[in-house]
Amino acid sequence: MKLAFASLPLLIAVISTEGFTCHPSRAHLIRSAQVGSRRIHEGSINKRSISSRCSISLQSASDASSISVASSADSSTSPSSKLTKQQARLLQIKSEGGPLSFNTKYGALNPFAIYYGLTSIALGLIWFAALSFMQIIYTVTGDKFDKKRRIPVFLSHVWGYTLMFLTGCFPKIENGQIIRQFHKSKRKAMFVSNHNSWLDIPFIGYAIGWHNYKFVAKKELERVPILGKAIMLSRNVCVDRKDRKSQLMTLKSGMKWLEDGVNLCTFPEGTRSRTNRLMPFLGGAFKMAQKAGAPIIPLSIVGAANVMPSHWMFPYRPAGGVCKVVVHEPVESVGKTEEELNREVREKIIEGLPEEQRPLE
C-alpha cells in the first residue's frame, strides 16, 4: 500500500509530461522561465529536424517576442513571426510541464499540478477542522493551555509531511546533521533562507523537523484562507511593514519567543524572488537574533522554483532529484554589527546555491 501511494505522483508526472520530468537524471530538461530566457539570450538553441532548422532569438531576457525560421533547403530567411505574451507564456509552460499543460488566470496547471492541488485542498480541510477545534480549546481555557502553541505547529507538520508524501515533493536535506546536533544543545536559533517559491515554507519545516518554531511573516498572509488561521493560531510573528509601531511589536515578540526557547524562521529578502536569484536583504532582518543572543542558521533552498515557478498555481512535477535544502554551520550573532552579520549569513547562503540562483552583482 505504501509503495502504491509513493508511486502515484510519479505515475501522474509521467502522464503529465510524457516522462520528461519523472526521472532525476532528466532534471536538466526542466527549465524555469528565467533560466530558459537567459540561455536563449546567450546563444541559439539548435534542435534536430527533418526538413527545417530553427534559429531562435530573444529581444530581452524576460520576454520571448519573436521567432525566425530559416529553411535549410534554400537558406533563405522568412519574416519573423510575432508572438503575443500569452502565446510565449503558453509555449514556456508546455516546455516545463508537458503537452497537457494549460494556463489560467490564477496560474498554470497540468495533471500533476491538479493532483497536487486537490490533495492539498483535501488535506487542508482536515487541517482547518483541527485548527478550528484547537481555537475553541484555547478560547475555553482562557489561553492558559499550550502557551507556546506547539499543537498548531504539530498539526501543520502533519499536513505538510502528508502532502509531501502523497505528492513526492520531499526535498533532499544536505548537512542535516548540523540541525540535529544543534537541537541536542537545547539552544534556539533563527533559521534564515532564500525565498523564491511557496514550497520554501514546507521545505524549511521538513529541514527543522518536529520542533516548535515560529515564522516571521508579512501580515498580509493572515488573510490567506486556512494558512492565515494557522499563522494566527500558532502565534507566528507577523509584521506590517507600513506601520512603525507594528515593527517594534514584532521585534519584541520575536525576541520573547527566542528567550522562551522557540526557534524563529525568516526570509531576509522580505518576499519571493521573481528572477530565482538571491535578492538584497532587508535592513533589520537579524535584530531579533542579535538582541536575544541567538545564533543564525543559514539555509540554501535549491530548485524549488524549478518545480513550482511563480507562474504555476501548484508544482508541476515531484521534487525528487531537483530540490534540496543545504544546511550551513550556525553563525553567532553576539559581538557582530548588523552589517557583518548580514554579509556572513548572505555569503553562506550563496555558497549553497547553484549559479543560476546566485545574485548577479
Coordinates of C-alpha atoms in Angstrom, one line a residue:
M1 CA 0.0 0.0 0.0
K2 CA 2.8 2.4 0.9
L3 CA 4.6 1.6 -2.4
A4 CA 1.4 2.3 -4.3
F5 CA 0.9 5.7 -2.7
A6 CA 4.6 6.6 -3.3
S7 CA 4.3 5.5 -7.0
L8 CA 1.1 7.5 -7.7
P9 CA 2.7 11.0 -8.0
L10 CA 5.5 9.5 -10.2
L11 CA 2.9 7.9 -12.5
I12 CA 0.9 11.2 -12.8
A13 CA 4.1 13.1 -13.5
V14 CA 5.0 10.6 -16.3
I15 CA 1.5 11.0 -17.9
S16 CA 1.6 14.8 -17.5
T17 CA 4.9 15.4 -19.1
E18 CA 5.5 12.3 -21.3
G19 CA 8.2 11.2 -19.0
F20 CA 10.4 14.3 -19.2
T21 CA 10.2 15.2 -15.6
C22 CA 9.8 11.9 -13.8
H23 CA 13.5 10.9 -13.5
P24 CA 16.2 12.8 -11.6
S25 CA 18.7 12.3 -14.4
R26 CA 16.4 14.3 -16.7
A27 CA 16.1 17.2 -14.3
H28 CA 18.3 19.3 -16.6
L29 CA 15.4 19.4 -19.1
I30 CA 13.3 21.3 -16.5
R31 CA 13.9 25.0 -17.0
S32 CA 12.3 27.8 -15.2
A33 CA 11.3 30.9 -17.2
Q34 CA 14.4 32.8 -16.1
V35 CA 16.9 30.0 -16.8
G36 CA 15.3 29.4 -20.2
S37 CA 15.2 33.0 -21.1
R38 CA 18.9 33.5 -20.1
R39 CA 20.1 30.6 -22.2
I40 CA 18.1 31.7 -25.2
H41 CA 19.5 35.2 -24.8
E42 CA 23.1 34.0 -24.5
G43 CA 23.0 31.7 -27.6
S44 CA 20.9 29.9 -30.1
I45 CA 19.2 26.6 -29.2
N46 CA 19.5 24.1 -32.0
K47 CA 17.0 21.2 -32.5
R48 CA 17.2 18.3 -34.9
S49 CA 14.5 18.5 -37.6
I50 CA 13.7 16.5 -40.8
S51 CA 13.2 19.5 -43.0
S52 CA 14.0 22.7 -41.2
R53 CA 16.5 24.5 -39.0
C54 CA 15.1 26.9 -36.4
S55 CA 17.1 29.8 -35.0
I56 CA 15.5 31.4 -32.0
S57 CA 16.4 34.9 -30.9
L58 CA 15.2 36.7 -27.9
Q59 CA 15.0 40.5 -27.8
S60 CA 15.1 40.6 -24.0
A61 CA 16.0 38.2 -21.3
S62 CA 12.5 38.2 -19.9
D63 CA 10.2 38.4 -22.9
A64 CA 10.3 36.0 -25.8
S65 CA 9.0 38.2 -28.6
S66 CA 10.0 36.8 -32.0
I67 CA 10.9 33.5 -33.7
S68 CA 12.7 33.4 -37.0
V69 CA 12.6 30.2 -39.1
A70 CA 15.2 29.6 -41.7
S71 CA 14.8 26.9 -44.3
S72 CA 17.8 24.5 -44.7
A73 CA 16.8 23.8 -48.3
D74 CA 17.4 27.3 -49.7
S75 CA 19.0 29.0 -46.7
S76 CA 16.5 31.9 -47.1
T77 CA 15.1 33.6 -44.0
S78 CA 11.4 34.0 -43.6
P79 CA 9.9 37.1 -41.9
S80 CA 9.9 36.7 -38.1
S81 CA 6.5 35.8 -36.7
K82 CA 5.5 37.8 -33.7
L83 CA 4.2 36.0 -30.6
T84 CA 2.0 37.6 -28.0
K85 CA 3.0 37.4 -24.4
Q86 CA 0.2 34.9 -23.8
Q87 CA 1.5 32.7 -26.6
A88 CA 5.0 32.9 -25.4
R89 CA 4.0 32.0 -21.9
L90 CA 2.0 29.0 -23.1
L91 CA 5.0 27.7 -25.1
Q92 CA 7.1 28.2 -21.9
I93 CA 4.5 26.4 -19.8
K94 CA 4.3 23.4 -22.1
S95 CA 8.1 23.2 -22.3
E96 CA 8.1 23.0 -18.5
G97 CA 5.1 20.9 -17.7
G98 CA 4.5 18.9 -20.8
P99 CA 1.9 19.0 -23.7
L100 CA -1.1 18.6 -21.3
S101 CA -0.2 21.9 -19.6
F102 CA -2.5 24.9 -19.8
N103 CA -2.8 28.4 -18.4
T104 CA -5.4 30.0 -16.3
K105 CA -5.8 33.5 -14.8
Y106 CA -4.6 32.0 -11.4
G107 CA -1.5 30.2 -12.9
A108 CA -0.5 27.3 -15.0
L109 CA -1.7 23.7 -14.5
N110 CA -1.0 20.2 -15.7
P111 CA -2.4 16.8 -14.5
F112 CA 0.2 16.6 -11.7
A113 CA -0.4 20.2 -10.6
I114 CA -4.2 19.4 -10.4
Y115 CA -3.5 16.2 -8.4
Y116 CA -1.3 18.2 -6.0
G117 CA -3.9 21.0 -5.7
L118 CA -6.8 18.6 -5.0
T119 CA -4.7 16.7 -2.5
S120 CA -3.6 19.9 -0.8
I121 CA -7.2 21.2 -0.6
A122 CA -8.5 17.8 0.8
L123 CA -5.8 17.8 3.5
G124 CA -6.3 21.5 4.1
L125 CA -9.9 21.0 5.0
I126 CA -8.9 18.4 7.6
W127 CA -6.2 20.8 8.8
F128 CA -8.7 23.6 9.1
A129 CA -11.1 21.5 11.1
A130 CA -8.3 20.5 13.5
L131 CA -7.2 24.1 13.9
S132 CA -10.8 25.3 14.5
F133 CA -11.1 22.7 17.3
M134 CA -7.9 23.9 18.9
Q135 CA -9.2 27.5 18.6
I136 CA -12.2 26.5 20.7
I137 CA -10.0 24.8 23.3
Y138 CA -7.8 27.9 23.6
T139 CA -10.8 30.2 24.0
V140 CA -12.4 27.9 26.6
T141 CA -9.2 27.6 28.7
G142 CA -8.5 31.3 28.6
D143 CA -5.4 30.9 26.6
K144 CA -3.7 29.0 29.5
F145 CA -3.3 25.8 27.6
D146 CA -0.3 25.2 25.3
K147 CA 1.1 28.7 25.8
K148 CA 3.9 28.1 23.3
R149 CA 1.3 26.9 20.7
R150 CA 3.1 23.6 19.9
I151 CA -0.1 21.8 18.8
P152 CA -0.9 24.1 15.8
V153 CA 2.7 23.7 14.7
F154 CA 2.4 20.0 15.1
L155 CA -0.8 19.9 13.0
S156 CA 0.9 22.0 10.3
H157 CA 3.8 19.5 10.3
V158 CA 1.3 16.6 9.9
W159 CA -0.4 18.4 7.0
G160 CA 2.9 19.2 5.3
Y161 CA 4.5 15.8 5.7
T162 CA 1.4 14.0 4.5
L163 CA 1.2 16.3 1.4
M164 CA 4.8 15.8 0.6
F165 CA 4.5 12.0 1.0
L166 CA 1.4 11.8 -1.2
T167 CA 2.9 14.0 -3.9
G168 CA 6.5 13.0 -3.8
C169 CA 7.6 16.6 -3.0
F170 CA 10.3 15.8 -0.4
P171 CA 13.5 17.8 -0.8
K172 CA 16.9 16.3 -0.1
I173 CA 18.4 17.7 3.1
E174 CA 22.2 18.2 2.8
N175 CA 24.2 18.5 6.1
G176 CA 21.1 17.7 8.1
Q177 CA 23.3 16.5 11.0
I178 CA 24.1 20.2 11.7
I179 CA 20.5 20.8 12.8
R180 CA 20.2 17.5 14.7
Q181 CA 23.4 18.3 16.7
F182 CA 22.1 21.9 17.3
H183 CA 18.8 20.6 18.7
K184 CA 20.7 18.4 21.1
S185 CA 22.4 21.5 22.5
K186 CA 19.0 22.8 23.6
R187 CA 19.8 26.2 22.2
K188 CA 17.4 28.1 20.0
A189 CA 18.2 29.8 16.7
M190 CA 16.9 31.9 13.9
F191 CA 16.7 29.9 10.6
V192 CA 17.1 32.1 7.5
S193 CA 17.0 31.1 3.8
N194 CA 16.5 32.4 0.3
H195 CA 12.9 32.6 -0.9
N196 CA 11.6 32.0 -4.5
S197 CA 8.7 29.6 -4.2
W198 CA 5.8 28.7 -1.9
L199 CA 7.4 25.3 -1.5
D200 CA 10.1 27.0 0.6
I201 CA 7.8 27.0 3.7
P202 CA 7.2 23.3 3.9
F203 CA 10.8 22.6 2.9
I204 CA 12.1 24.6 5.9
G205 CA 9.7 22.8 8.2
Y206 CA 10.9 19.5 6.9
A207 CA 14.5 20.5 7.5
I208 CA 13.9 21.7 11.1
G209 CA 12.0 18.6 12.0
W210 CA 9.4 18.1 14.7
H211 CA 10.4 21.1 16.8
N212 CA 8.4 24.2 17.7
Y213 CA 9.2 27.3 15.6
K214 CA 7.6 30.5 14.5
F215 CA 7.8 32.2 11.2
V216 CA 8.4 36.0 10.9
A217 CA 5.9 36.7 8.1
K218 CA 4.2 39.7 6.5
K219 CA 0.8 40.5 8.0
E220 CA -0.9 40.1 4.6
L221 CA -0.6 36.3 4.9
E222 CA -3.1 36.3 7.7
R223 CA -5.8 36.9 5.1
V224 CA -5.0 33.7 3.1
P225 CA -7.6 31.0 3.7
I226 CA -6.6 28.2 6.1
L227 CA -3.0 29.4 6.1
G228 CA -4.0 32.6 7.8
K229 CA -5.8 30.7 10.6
A230 CA -2.7 28.5 11.1
I231 CA -0.4 31.6 11.2
M232 CA -2.6 33.4 13.8
L233 CA -3.3 30.3 15.9
S234 CA 0.4 29.3 16.0
R235 CA 1.2 32.8 17.0
N236 CA 3.7 33.4 14.3
V237 CA 5.4 36.8 14.3
C238 CA 3.5 38.9 11.7
V239 CA 4.7 42.4 10.8
D240 CA 3.0 45.3 9.0
R241 CA 5.9 46.9 7.0
K242 CA 4.0 50.2 6.7
D243 CA 3.4 50.5 10.5
R244 CA 6.4 51.5 12.6
K245 CA 4.6 50.5 15.8
S246 CA 3.9 47.1 14.4
Q247 CA 7.6 46.6 13.6
L248 CA 8.6 47.4 17.2
M249 CA 6.0 44.9 18.5
T250 CA 7.3 42.3 16.0
L251 CA 10.8 42.8 17.4
K252 CA 9.7 42.3 21.0
S253 CA 7.6 39.3 20.1
G254 CA 10.4 37.6 18.2
M255 CA 12.9 38.2 21.0
K256 CA 10.4 36.8 23.5
W257 CA 10.0 33.6 21.5
L258 CA 13.7 33.1 21.3
E259 CA 14.1 33.8 25.1
D260 CA 11.3 31.2 25.7
G261 CA 13.2 28.5 23.8
V262 CA 11.3 28.7 20.5
N263 CA 13.1 28.8 17.1
L264 CA 12.4 31.6 14.6
C265 CA 12.4 31.3 10.8
T266 CA 12.5 34.2 8.3
F267 CA 13.2 35.1 4.7
P268 CA 15.6 38.1 4.9
E269 CA 14.8 39.1 1.3
G270 CA 11.3 40.0 2.6
T271 CA 9.4 38.5 -0.4
R272 CA 9.8 35.9 -3.1
S273 CA 12.4 36.5 -5.8
R274 CA 10.7 36.5 -9.2
T275 CA 14.0 36.0 -11.0
N276 CA 15.0 33.0 -8.9
R277 CA 18.2 34.9 -7.9
L278 CA 19.0 35.9 -4.3
M279 CA 17.9 39.5 -3.7
P280 CA 19.4 42.0 -1.2
F281 CA 18.4 41.5 2.4
L282 CA 16.1 43.9 4.2
G283 CA 17.6 46.0 7.0
G284 CA 17.0 44.7 10.5
A285 CA 16.4 41.2 9.4
F286 CA 18.6 39.8 12.2
K287 CA 17.9 42.2 15.0
M288 CA 15.8 39.7 16.9
A289 CA 18.6 37.2 17.0
Q290 CA 21.2 39.8 17.9
K291 CA 19.2 41.2 20.8
A292 CA 18.4 37.7 22.1
G293 CA 21.9 36.5 21.6
A294 CA 20.7 33.6 19.4
P295 CA 22.8 32.1 16.6
I296 CA 21.6 32.2 13.0
I297 CA 21.5 29.0 10.9
P298 CA 21.6 29.8 7.1
L299 CA 19.7 27.5 4.7
S300 CA 20.1 27.4 0.9
I301 CA 17.0 26.2 -0.8
V302 CA 17.9 24.9 -4.3
G303 CA 15.5 24.1 -7.2
A304 CA 12.1 25.0 -5.6
A305 CA 11.3 27.4 -8.4
N306 CA 12.1 24.7 -11.0
V307 CA 9.3 22.6 -9.6
M308 CA 6.9 25.5 -8.8
P309 CA 7.8 28.7 -10.6
S310 CA 5.8 31.8 -9.8
H311 CA 3.6 31.5 -12.9
W312 CA 2.4 28.0 -11.8
M313 CA -0.6 27.5 -9.4
F314 CA 0.9 24.4 -7.9
P315 CA 4.1 22.3 -8.5
Y316 CA 4.1 20.7 -12.0
R317 CA 6.3 17.7 -11.0
P318 CA 7.6 15.9 -7.9
A319 CA 10.6 17.4 -6.2
G320 CA 12.8 14.3 -6.2
G321 CA 16.2 14.9 -7.9
V322 CA 15.6 18.6 -8.3
C323 CA 15.1 20.2 -4.8
K324 CA 17.3 20.2 -1.8
V325 CA 17.9 22.2 1.3
V326 CA 21.6 22.9 2.2
V327 CA 22.2 23.5 5.9
H328 CA 25.1 25.7 6.9
E329 CA 27.0 25.9 10.2
P330 CA 25.5 28.3 12.8
V331 CA 26.6 31.9 12.7
E332 CA 26.9 33.5 16.1
S333 CA 25.3 36.9 16.4
V334 CA 26.9 38.1 19.6
G335 CA 29.6 40.8 19.2
K336 CA 28.9 41.5 15.5
T337 CA 27.5 44.5 13.8
E338 CA 24.4 44.2 11.7
E339 CA 26.4 44.7 8.5
E340 CA 28.9 42.0 9.5
L341 CA 26.2 39.5 10.3
N342 CA 24.3 40.3 7.1
R343 CA 27.4 39.8 5.0
E344 CA 28.4 36.5 6.7
V345 CA 25.0 34.9 6.5
R346 CA 24.5 36.0 2.9
E347 CA 27.8 34.5 1.9
K348 CA 26.9 31.2 3.4
I349 CA 23.6 31.1 1.6
I350 CA 25.2 31.9 -1.7
E351 CA 27.7 29.1 -1.2
G352 CA 24.9 26.6 -1.3
L353 CA 23.2 28.0 -4.3
P354 CA 23.8 27.0 -8.0
E355 CA 25.0 29.6 -10.4
E356 CA 21.5 30.4 -11.7
Q357 CA 20.3 31.3 -8.3
R358 CA 23.2 33.5 -7.2
P359 CA 22.9 37.3 -7.4
L360 CA 24.4 38.9 -10.5
E361 CA 26.4 41.5 -8.7

